[in-house]
PDB file of C-alpha atoms in Angstrom:
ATOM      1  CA  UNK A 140      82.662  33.177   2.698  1.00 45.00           C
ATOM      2  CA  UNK A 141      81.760  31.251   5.396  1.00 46.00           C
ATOM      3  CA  UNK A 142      78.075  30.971   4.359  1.00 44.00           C
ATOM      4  CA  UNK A 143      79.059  30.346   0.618  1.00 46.00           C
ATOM      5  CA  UNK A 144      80.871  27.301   2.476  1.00 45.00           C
ATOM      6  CA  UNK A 145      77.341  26.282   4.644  1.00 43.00           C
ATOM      7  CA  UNK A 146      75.370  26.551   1.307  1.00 44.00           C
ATOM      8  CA  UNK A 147      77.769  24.521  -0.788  1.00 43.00           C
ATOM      9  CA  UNK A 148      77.918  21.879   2.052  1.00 44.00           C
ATOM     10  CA  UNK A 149      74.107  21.793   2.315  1.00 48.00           C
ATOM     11  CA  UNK A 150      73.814  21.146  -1.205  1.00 46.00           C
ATOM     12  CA  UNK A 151      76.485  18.710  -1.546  1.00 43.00           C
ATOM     13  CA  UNK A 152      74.542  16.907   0.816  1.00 44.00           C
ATOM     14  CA  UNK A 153      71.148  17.482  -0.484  1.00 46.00           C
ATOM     15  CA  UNK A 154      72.889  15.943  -3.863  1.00 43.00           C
ATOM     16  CA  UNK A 155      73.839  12.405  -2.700  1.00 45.00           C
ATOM     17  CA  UNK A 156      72.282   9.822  -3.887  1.00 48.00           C
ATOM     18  CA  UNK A 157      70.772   7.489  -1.976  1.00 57.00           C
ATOM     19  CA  UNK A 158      70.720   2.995  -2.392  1.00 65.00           C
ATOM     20  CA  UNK A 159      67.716   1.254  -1.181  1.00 68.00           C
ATOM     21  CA  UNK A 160      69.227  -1.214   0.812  1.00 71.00           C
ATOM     22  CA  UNK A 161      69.680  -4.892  -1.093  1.00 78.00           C
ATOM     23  CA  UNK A 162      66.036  -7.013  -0.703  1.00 79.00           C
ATOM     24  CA  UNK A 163      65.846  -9.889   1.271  1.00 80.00           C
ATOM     25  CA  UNK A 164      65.850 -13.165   0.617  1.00 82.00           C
ATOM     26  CA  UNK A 165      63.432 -15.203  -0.654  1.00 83.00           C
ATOM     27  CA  UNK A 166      64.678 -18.408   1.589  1.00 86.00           C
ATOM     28  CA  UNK A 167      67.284 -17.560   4.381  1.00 82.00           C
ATOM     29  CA  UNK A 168      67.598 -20.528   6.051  1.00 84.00           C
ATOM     30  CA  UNK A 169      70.223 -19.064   8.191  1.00 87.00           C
ATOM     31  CA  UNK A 170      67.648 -16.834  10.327  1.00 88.00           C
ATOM     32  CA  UNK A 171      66.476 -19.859  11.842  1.00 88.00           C
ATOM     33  CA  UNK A 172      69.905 -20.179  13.343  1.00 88.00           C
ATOM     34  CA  UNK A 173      70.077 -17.020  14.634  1.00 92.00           C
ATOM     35  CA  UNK A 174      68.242 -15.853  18.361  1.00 93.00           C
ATOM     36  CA  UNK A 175      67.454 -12.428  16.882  1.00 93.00           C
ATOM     37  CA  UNK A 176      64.855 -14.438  14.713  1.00 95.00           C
ATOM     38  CA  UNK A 177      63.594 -16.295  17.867  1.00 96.00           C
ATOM     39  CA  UNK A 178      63.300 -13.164  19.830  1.00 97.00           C
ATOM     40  CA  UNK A 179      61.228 -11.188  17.190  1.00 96.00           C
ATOM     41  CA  UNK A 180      59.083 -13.931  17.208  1.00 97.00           C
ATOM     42  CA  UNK A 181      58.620 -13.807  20.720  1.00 97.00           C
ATOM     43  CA  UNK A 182      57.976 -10.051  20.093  1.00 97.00           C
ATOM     44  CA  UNK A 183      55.255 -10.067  17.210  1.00 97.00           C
ATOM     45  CA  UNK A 184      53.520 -13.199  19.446  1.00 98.00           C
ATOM     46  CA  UNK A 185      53.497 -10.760  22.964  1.00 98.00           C
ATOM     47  CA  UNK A 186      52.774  -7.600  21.166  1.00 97.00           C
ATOM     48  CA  UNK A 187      49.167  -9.354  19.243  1.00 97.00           C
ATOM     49  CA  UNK A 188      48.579 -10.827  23.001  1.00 97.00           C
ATOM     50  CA  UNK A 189      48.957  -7.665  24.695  1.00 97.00           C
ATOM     51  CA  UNK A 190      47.139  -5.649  21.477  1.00 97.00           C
ATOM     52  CA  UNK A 191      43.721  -8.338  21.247  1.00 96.00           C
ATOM     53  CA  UNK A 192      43.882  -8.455  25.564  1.00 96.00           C
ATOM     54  CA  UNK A 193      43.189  -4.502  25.613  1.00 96.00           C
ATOM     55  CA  UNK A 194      41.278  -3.694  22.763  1.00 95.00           C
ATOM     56  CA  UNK A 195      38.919  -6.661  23.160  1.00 94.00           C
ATOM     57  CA  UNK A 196      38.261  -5.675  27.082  1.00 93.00           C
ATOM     58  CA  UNK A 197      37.267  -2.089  25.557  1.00 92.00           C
ATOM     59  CA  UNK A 198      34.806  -3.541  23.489  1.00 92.00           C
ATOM     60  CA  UNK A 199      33.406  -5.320  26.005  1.00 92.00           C
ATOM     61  CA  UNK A 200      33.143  -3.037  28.526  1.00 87.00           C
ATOM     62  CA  UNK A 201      31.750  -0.835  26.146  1.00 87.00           C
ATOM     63  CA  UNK A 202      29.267  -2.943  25.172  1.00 86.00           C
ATOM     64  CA  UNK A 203      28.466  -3.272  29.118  1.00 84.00           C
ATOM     65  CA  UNK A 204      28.478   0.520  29.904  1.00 82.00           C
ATOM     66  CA  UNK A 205      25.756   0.664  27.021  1.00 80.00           C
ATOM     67  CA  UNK A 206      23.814  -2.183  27.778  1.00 77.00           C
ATOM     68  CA  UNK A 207      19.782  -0.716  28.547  1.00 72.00           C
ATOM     69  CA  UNK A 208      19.447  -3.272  31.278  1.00 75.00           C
ATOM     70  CA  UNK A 209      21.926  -2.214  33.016  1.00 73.00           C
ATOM     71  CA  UNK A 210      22.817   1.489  32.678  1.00 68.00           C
ATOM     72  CA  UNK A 211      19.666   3.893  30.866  1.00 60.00           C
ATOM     73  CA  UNK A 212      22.169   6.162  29.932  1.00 63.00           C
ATOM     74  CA  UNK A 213      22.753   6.404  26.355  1.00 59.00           C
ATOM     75  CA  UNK A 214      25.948   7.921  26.226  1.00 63.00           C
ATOM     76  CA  UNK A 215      27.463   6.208  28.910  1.00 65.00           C
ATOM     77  CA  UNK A 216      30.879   4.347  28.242  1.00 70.00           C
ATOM     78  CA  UNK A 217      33.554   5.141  26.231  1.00 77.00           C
ATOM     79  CA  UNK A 218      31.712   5.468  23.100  1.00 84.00           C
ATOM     80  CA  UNK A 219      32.923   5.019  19.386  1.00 87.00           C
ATOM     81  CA  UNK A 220      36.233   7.571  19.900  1.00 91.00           C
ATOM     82  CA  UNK A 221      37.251   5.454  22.598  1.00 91.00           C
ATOM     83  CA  UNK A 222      37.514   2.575  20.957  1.00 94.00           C
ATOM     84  CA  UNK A 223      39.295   3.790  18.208  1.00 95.00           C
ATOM     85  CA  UNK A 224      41.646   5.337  20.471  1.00 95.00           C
ATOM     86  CA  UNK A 225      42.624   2.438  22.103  1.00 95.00           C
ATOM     87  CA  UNK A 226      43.040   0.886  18.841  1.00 96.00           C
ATOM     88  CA  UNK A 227      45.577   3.318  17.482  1.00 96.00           C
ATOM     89  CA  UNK A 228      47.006   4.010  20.935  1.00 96.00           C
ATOM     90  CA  UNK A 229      47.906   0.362  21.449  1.00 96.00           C
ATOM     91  CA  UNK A 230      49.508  -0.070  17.924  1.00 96.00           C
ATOM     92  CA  UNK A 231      51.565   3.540  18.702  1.00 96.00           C
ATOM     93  CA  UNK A 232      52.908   1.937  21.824  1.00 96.00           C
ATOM     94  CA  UNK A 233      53.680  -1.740  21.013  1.00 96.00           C
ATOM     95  CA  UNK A 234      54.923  -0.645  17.453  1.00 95.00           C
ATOM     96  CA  UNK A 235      57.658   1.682  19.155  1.00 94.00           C
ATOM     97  CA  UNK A 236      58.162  -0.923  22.268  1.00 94.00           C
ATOM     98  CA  UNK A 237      59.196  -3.712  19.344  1.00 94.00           C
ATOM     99  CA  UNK A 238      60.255  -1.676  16.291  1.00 90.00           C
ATOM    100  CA  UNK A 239      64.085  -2.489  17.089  1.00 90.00           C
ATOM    101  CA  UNK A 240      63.375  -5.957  18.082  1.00 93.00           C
ATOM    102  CA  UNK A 241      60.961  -7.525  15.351  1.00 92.00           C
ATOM    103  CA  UNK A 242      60.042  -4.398  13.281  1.00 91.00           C
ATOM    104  CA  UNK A 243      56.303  -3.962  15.186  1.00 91.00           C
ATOM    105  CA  UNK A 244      54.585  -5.490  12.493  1.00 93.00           C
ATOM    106  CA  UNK A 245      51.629  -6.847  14.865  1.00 95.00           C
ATOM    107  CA  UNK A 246      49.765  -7.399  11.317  1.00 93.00           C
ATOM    108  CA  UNK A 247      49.487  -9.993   9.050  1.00 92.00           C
ATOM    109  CA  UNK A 248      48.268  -7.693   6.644  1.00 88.00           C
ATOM    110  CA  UNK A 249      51.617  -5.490   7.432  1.00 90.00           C
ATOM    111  CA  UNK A 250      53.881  -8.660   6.979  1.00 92.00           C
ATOM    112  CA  UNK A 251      52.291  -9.679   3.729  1.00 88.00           C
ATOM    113  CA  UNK A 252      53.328  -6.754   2.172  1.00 86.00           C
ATOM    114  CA  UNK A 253      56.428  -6.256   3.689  1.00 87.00           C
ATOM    115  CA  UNK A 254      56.833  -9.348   1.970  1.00 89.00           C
ATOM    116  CA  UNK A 255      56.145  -8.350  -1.295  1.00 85.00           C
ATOM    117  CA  UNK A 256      58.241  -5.645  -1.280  1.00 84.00           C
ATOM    118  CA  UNK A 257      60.948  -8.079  -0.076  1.00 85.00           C
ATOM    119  CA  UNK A 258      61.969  -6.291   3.231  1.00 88.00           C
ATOM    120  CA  UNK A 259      61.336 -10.087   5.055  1.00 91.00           C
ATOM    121  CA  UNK A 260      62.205 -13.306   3.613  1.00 92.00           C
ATOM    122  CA  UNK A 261      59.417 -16.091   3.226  1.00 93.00           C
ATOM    123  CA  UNK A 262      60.518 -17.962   6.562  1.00 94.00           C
ATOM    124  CA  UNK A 263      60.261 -14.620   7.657  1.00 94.00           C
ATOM    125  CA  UNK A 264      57.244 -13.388   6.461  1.00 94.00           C
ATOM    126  CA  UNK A 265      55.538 -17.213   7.286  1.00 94.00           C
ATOM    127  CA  UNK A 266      56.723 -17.313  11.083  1.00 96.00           C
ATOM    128  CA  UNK A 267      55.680 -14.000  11.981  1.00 96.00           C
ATOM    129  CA  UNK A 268      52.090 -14.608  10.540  1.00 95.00           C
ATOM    130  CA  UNK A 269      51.835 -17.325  12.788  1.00 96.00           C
ATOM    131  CA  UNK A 270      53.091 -16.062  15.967  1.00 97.00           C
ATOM    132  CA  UNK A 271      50.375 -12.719  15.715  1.00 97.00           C
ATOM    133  CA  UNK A 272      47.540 -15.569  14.596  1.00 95.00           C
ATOM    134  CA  UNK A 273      48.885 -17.631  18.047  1.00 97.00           C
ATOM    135  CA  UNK A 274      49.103 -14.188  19.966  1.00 97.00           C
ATOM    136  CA  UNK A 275      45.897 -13.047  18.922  1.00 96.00           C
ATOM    137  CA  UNK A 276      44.123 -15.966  20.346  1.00 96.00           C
ATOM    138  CA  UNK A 277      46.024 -16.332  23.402  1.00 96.00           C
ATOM    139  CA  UNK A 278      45.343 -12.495  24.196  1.00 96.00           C
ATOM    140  CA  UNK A 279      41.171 -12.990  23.444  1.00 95.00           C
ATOM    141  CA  UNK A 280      41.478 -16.149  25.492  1.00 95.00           C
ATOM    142  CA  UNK A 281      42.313 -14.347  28.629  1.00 95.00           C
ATOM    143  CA  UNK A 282      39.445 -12.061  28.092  1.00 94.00           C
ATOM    144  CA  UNK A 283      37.147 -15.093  28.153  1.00 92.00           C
ATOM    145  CA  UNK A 284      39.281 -16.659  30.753  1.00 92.00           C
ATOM    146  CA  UNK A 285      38.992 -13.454  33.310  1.00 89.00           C
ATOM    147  CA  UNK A 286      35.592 -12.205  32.382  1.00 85.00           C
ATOM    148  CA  UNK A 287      33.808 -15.025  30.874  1.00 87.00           C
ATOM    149  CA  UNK A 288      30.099 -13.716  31.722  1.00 85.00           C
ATOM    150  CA  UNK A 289      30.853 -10.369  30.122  1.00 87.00           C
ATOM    151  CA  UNK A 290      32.550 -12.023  26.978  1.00 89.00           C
ATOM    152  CA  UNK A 291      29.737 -14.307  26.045  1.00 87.00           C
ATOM    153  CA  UNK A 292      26.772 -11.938  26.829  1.00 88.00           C
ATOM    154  CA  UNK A 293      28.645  -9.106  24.456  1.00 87.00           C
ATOM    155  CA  UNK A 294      29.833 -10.885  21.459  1.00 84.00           C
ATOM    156  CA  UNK A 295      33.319 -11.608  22.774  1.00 87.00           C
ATOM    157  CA  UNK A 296      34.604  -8.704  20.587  1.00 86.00           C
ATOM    158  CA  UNK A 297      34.776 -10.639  17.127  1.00 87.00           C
ATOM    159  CA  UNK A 298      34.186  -8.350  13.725  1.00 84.00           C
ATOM    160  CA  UNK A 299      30.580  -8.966  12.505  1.00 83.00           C
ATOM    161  CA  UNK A 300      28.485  -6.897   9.862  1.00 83.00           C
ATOM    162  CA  UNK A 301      26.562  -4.398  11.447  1.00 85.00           C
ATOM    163  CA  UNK A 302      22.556  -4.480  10.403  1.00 85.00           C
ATOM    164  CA  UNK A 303      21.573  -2.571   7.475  1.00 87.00           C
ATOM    165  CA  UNK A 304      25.021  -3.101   5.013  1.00 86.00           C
ATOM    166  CA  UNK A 305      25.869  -6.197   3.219  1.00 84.00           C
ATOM    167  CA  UNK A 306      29.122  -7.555   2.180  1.00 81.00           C
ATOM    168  CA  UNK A 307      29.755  -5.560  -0.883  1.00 82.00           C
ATOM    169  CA  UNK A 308      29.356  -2.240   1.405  1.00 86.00           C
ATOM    170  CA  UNK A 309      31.538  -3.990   4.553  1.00 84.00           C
ATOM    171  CA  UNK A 310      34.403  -5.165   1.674  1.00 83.00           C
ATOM    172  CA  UNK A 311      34.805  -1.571   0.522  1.00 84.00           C
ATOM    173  CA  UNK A 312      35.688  -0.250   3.973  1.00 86.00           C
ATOM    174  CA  UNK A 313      38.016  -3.044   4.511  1.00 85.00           C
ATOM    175  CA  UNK A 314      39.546  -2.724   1.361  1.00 84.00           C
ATOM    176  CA  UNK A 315      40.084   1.498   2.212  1.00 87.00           C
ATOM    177  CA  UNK A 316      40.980   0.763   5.282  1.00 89.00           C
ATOM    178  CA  UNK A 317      43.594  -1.931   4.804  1.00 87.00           C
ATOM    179  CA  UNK A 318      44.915   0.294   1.902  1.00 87.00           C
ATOM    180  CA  UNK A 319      45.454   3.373   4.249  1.00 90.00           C
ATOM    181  CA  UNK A 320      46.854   1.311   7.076  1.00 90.00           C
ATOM    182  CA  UNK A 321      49.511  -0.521   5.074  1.00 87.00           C
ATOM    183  CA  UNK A 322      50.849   2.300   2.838  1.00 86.00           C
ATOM    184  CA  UNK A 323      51.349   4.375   6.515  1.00 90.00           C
ATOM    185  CA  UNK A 324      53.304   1.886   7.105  1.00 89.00           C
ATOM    186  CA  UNK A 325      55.509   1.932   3.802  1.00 85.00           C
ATOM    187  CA  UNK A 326      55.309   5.563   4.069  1.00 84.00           C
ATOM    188  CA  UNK A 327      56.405   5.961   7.741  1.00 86.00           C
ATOM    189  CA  UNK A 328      59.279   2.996   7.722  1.00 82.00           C
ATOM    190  CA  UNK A 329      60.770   4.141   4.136  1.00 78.00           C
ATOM    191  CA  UNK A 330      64.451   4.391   4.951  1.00 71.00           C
ATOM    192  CA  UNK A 331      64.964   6.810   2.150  1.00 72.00           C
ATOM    193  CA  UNK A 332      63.445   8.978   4.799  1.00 67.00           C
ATOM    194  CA  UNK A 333      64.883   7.873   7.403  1.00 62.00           C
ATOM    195  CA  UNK A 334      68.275   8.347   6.371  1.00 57.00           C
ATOM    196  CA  UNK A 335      67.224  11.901   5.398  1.00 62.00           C
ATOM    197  CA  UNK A 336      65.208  12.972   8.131  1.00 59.00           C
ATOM    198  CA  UNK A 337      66.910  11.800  11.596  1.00 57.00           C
ATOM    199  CA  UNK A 338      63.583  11.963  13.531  1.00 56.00           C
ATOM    200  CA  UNK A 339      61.485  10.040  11.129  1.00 54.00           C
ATOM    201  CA  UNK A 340      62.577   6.722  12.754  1.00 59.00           C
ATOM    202  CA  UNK A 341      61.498   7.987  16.702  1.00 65.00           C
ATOM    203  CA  UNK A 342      58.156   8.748  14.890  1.00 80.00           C
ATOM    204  CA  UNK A 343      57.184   6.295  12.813  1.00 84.00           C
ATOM    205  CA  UNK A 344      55.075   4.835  15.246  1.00 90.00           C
ATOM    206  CA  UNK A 345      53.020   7.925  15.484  1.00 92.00           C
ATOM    207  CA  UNK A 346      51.676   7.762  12.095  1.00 93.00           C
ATOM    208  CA  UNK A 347      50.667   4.201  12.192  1.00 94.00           C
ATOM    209  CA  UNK A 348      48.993   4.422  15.373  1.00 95.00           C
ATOM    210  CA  UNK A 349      46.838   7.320  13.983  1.00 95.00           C
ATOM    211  CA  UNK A 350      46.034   5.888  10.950  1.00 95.00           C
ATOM    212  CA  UNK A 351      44.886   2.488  13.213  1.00 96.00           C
ATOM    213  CA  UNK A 352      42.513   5.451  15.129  1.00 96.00           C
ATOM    214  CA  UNK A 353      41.535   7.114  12.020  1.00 95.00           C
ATOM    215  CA  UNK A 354      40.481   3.734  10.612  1.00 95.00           C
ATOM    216  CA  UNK A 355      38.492   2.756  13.158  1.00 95.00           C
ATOM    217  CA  UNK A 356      36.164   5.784  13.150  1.00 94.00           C
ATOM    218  CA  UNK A 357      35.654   5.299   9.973  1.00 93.00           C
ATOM    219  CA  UNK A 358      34.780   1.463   9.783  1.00 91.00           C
ATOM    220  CA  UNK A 359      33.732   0.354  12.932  1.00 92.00           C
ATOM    221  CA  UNK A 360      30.254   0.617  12.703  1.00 91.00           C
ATOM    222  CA  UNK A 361      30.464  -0.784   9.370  1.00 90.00           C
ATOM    223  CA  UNK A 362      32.271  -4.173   9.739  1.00 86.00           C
ATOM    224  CA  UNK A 363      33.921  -3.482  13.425  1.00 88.00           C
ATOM    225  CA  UNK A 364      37.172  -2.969  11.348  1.00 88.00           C
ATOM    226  CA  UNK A 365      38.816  -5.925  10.343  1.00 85.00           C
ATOM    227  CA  UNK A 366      42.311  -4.557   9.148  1.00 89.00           C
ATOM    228  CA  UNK A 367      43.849  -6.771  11.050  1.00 91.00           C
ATOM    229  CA  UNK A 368      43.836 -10.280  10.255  1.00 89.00           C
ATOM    230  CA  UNK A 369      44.839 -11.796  13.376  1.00 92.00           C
ATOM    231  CA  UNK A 370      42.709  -9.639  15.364  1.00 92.00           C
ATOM    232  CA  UNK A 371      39.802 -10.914  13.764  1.00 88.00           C
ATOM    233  CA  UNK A 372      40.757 -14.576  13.612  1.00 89.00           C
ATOM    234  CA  UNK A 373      41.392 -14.659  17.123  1.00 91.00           C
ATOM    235  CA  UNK A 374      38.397 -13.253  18.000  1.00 90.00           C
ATOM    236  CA  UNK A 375      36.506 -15.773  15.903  1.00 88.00           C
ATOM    237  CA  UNK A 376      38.559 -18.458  17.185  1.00 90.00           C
ATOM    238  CA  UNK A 377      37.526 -18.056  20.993  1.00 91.00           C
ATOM    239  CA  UNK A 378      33.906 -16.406  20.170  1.00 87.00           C
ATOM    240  CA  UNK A 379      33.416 -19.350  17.619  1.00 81.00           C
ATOM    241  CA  UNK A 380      30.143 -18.686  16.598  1.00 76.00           C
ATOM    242  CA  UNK A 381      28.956 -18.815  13.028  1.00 64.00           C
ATOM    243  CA  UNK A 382      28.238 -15.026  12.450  1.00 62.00           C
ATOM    244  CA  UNK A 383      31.691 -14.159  13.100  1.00 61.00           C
ATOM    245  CA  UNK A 384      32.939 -16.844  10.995  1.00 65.00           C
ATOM    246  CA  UNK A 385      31.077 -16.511   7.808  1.00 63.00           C
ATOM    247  CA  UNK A 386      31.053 -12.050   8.323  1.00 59.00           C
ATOM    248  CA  UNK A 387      34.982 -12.256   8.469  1.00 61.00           C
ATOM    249  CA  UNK A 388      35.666 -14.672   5.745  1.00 54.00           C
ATOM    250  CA  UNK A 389      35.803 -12.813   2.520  1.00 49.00           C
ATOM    251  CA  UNK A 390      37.127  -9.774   4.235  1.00 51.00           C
ATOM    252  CA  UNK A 391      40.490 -10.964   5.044  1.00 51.00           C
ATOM    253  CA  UNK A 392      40.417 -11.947   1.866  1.00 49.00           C
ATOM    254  CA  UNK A 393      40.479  -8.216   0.660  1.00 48.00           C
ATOM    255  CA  UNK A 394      43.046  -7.546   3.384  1.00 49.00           C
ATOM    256  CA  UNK A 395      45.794  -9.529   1.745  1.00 47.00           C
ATOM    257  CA  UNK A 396      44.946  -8.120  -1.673  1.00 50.00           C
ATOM    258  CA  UNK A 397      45.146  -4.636  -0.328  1.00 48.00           C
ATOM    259  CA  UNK A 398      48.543  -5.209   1.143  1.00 47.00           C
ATOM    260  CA  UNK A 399      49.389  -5.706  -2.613  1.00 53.00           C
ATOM    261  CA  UNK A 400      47.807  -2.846  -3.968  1.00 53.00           C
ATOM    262  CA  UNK A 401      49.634  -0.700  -1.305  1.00 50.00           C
ATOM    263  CA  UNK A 402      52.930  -1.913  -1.949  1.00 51.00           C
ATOM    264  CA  UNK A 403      52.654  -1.028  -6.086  1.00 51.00           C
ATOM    265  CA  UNK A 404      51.295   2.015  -5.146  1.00 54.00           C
ATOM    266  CA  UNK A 405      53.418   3.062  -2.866  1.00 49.00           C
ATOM    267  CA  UNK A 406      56.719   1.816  -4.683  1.00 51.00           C
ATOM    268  CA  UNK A 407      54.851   3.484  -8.191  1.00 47.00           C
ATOM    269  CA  UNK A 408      55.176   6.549  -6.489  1.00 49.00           C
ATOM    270  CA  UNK A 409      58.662   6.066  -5.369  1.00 50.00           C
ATOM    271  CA  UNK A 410      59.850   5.361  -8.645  1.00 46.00           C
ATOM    272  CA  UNK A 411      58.021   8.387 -10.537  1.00 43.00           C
ATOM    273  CA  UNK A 412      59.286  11.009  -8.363  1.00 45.00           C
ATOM    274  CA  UNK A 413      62.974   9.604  -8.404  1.00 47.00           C
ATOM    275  CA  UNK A 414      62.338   9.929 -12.637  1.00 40.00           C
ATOM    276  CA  UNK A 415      61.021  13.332 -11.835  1.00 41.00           C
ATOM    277  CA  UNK A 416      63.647  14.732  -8.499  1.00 42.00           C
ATOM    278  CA  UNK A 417      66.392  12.305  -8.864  1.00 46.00           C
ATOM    279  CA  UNK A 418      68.734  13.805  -5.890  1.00 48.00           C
ATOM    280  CA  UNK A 419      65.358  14.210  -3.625  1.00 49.00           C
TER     281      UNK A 419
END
């Protein structure tokens, strides 16, 4: 009787439906009233700081261990896995430090379509854009500020195309890679999951961060992975040199369009299987 009782419970429960919560607001003035909107701000602008200061001084010193003038071993350095695993290690960690604060976004790219899908409002959406952008540049400004030597002789870090694939080839990666990064995201935050799975919200940064790692393998020595927006226009900004400039331009391009393509994809998806498991 008493596990007739469990089973009847357990599918009461797997019965319920479930509301996505209402969308936000286009406009909502009111946020800029509030210190919660102040203090994510504050968040996303730290967290693309912290994120361009780190990965930018592993490119670098990269670039340094490797350098034939100064060290004839060819595998020295941290090598291609490295990198990527400071990329994806950094989003992991500054995605969980700020997820309750600001939502970790750390990604204009991220933000865009979060906006789309109307999680943020347009004030929102706008602010945060420009607090990563700000943070970006501030973070690859202390890398030229501390080691100015070592950022000028090794490219400062910025995205360029690497020899032997043109833009059509270096637009393809981005587009892949922007596509997997962003519908991680959707994937990881959906609180349709969340409110059936407990742990899903403790581990949501995992998945991000590996997709960030997973990425970067792929696409780094392709373009030098530009899936992030502000990464790359920071870099530009304090590097400022016209390869970085005119390498990056029609790739963030792609980024933004991607951030579309994941949100109808991922929300197509939603949709068809609630048509096909409606109590799932």
């Amino acid at each position: 009787m008493a596990k007739d009782t469990e089973v009847a419970e357990h599918g009461e429960f797997s019965a319920k439906d479930y509301h996505d919560p209402p969308p936000a607001p286009l406009i909502d003035a009111e946020e800029l009233t509030q210190w919660s909107f102040y203090r994510a701000l504050i968040a996303e602008f730290i967290a693309t700081l912290l994120f361009l200061y780190i990965t930018v001084l592993t490119v670098i010193g990269y670039k340094s261990q490797v350098d034939p003038l100064k060290n004839t071993d060819a595998c020295g350095g941290v090598g291609l896995l490295g990198i990527a695993w400071a990329f994806g290690g950094m989003i992991f960690i500054l995605v969980y430090c700020t997820a309750g604060i600001s939502g970790g976004h750390i990604n204009p790219a991220v933000t865009f379509g979060l906006f789309l899908a109307r999680k943020v409002s347009l004030i929102r959406a706008v602010m945060y854009m420009v607090a990563q952008c700000l943070g970006a540049i501030c973070g690859v400004g202390l890398v030229k500020g501390f080691h100015k030597s070592y950022y000028v002789r090794y490219g400062g870090g910025a995205n360029e195309l690497a020899d032997g694939y043109n833009k059509g080839t270096g637009l393809g990666a981005e587009i892949i890679g922007t596509f997997v990064l962003v519908y991680t995201v959707f994937s990881a935050t959906d609180p349709k999951r969340n409110a059936r799975d407990s742990h899903v919200p403790v581990l949501a940064p995992l998945p991000i961060g590996f997709a960030v790692f997973m990425v970067h393998l792929a696409t780094i020595p392709i373009t030098g992975t530009g899936i992030n927006p502000a990464r790359s226009f920071g870099a530009a900004v304090i590097y400022n040199k016209d390869k970085a400039w005119d390498d990056q331009e029609p790739l963030k391009l792609w980024d933004h369009s991607e951030a579309q393509l994941s949100v109808v994809c991922y929300y197509e998806d939603h949709e068809m299987k609630n048509m096909v498991f409606p109590n799932e």
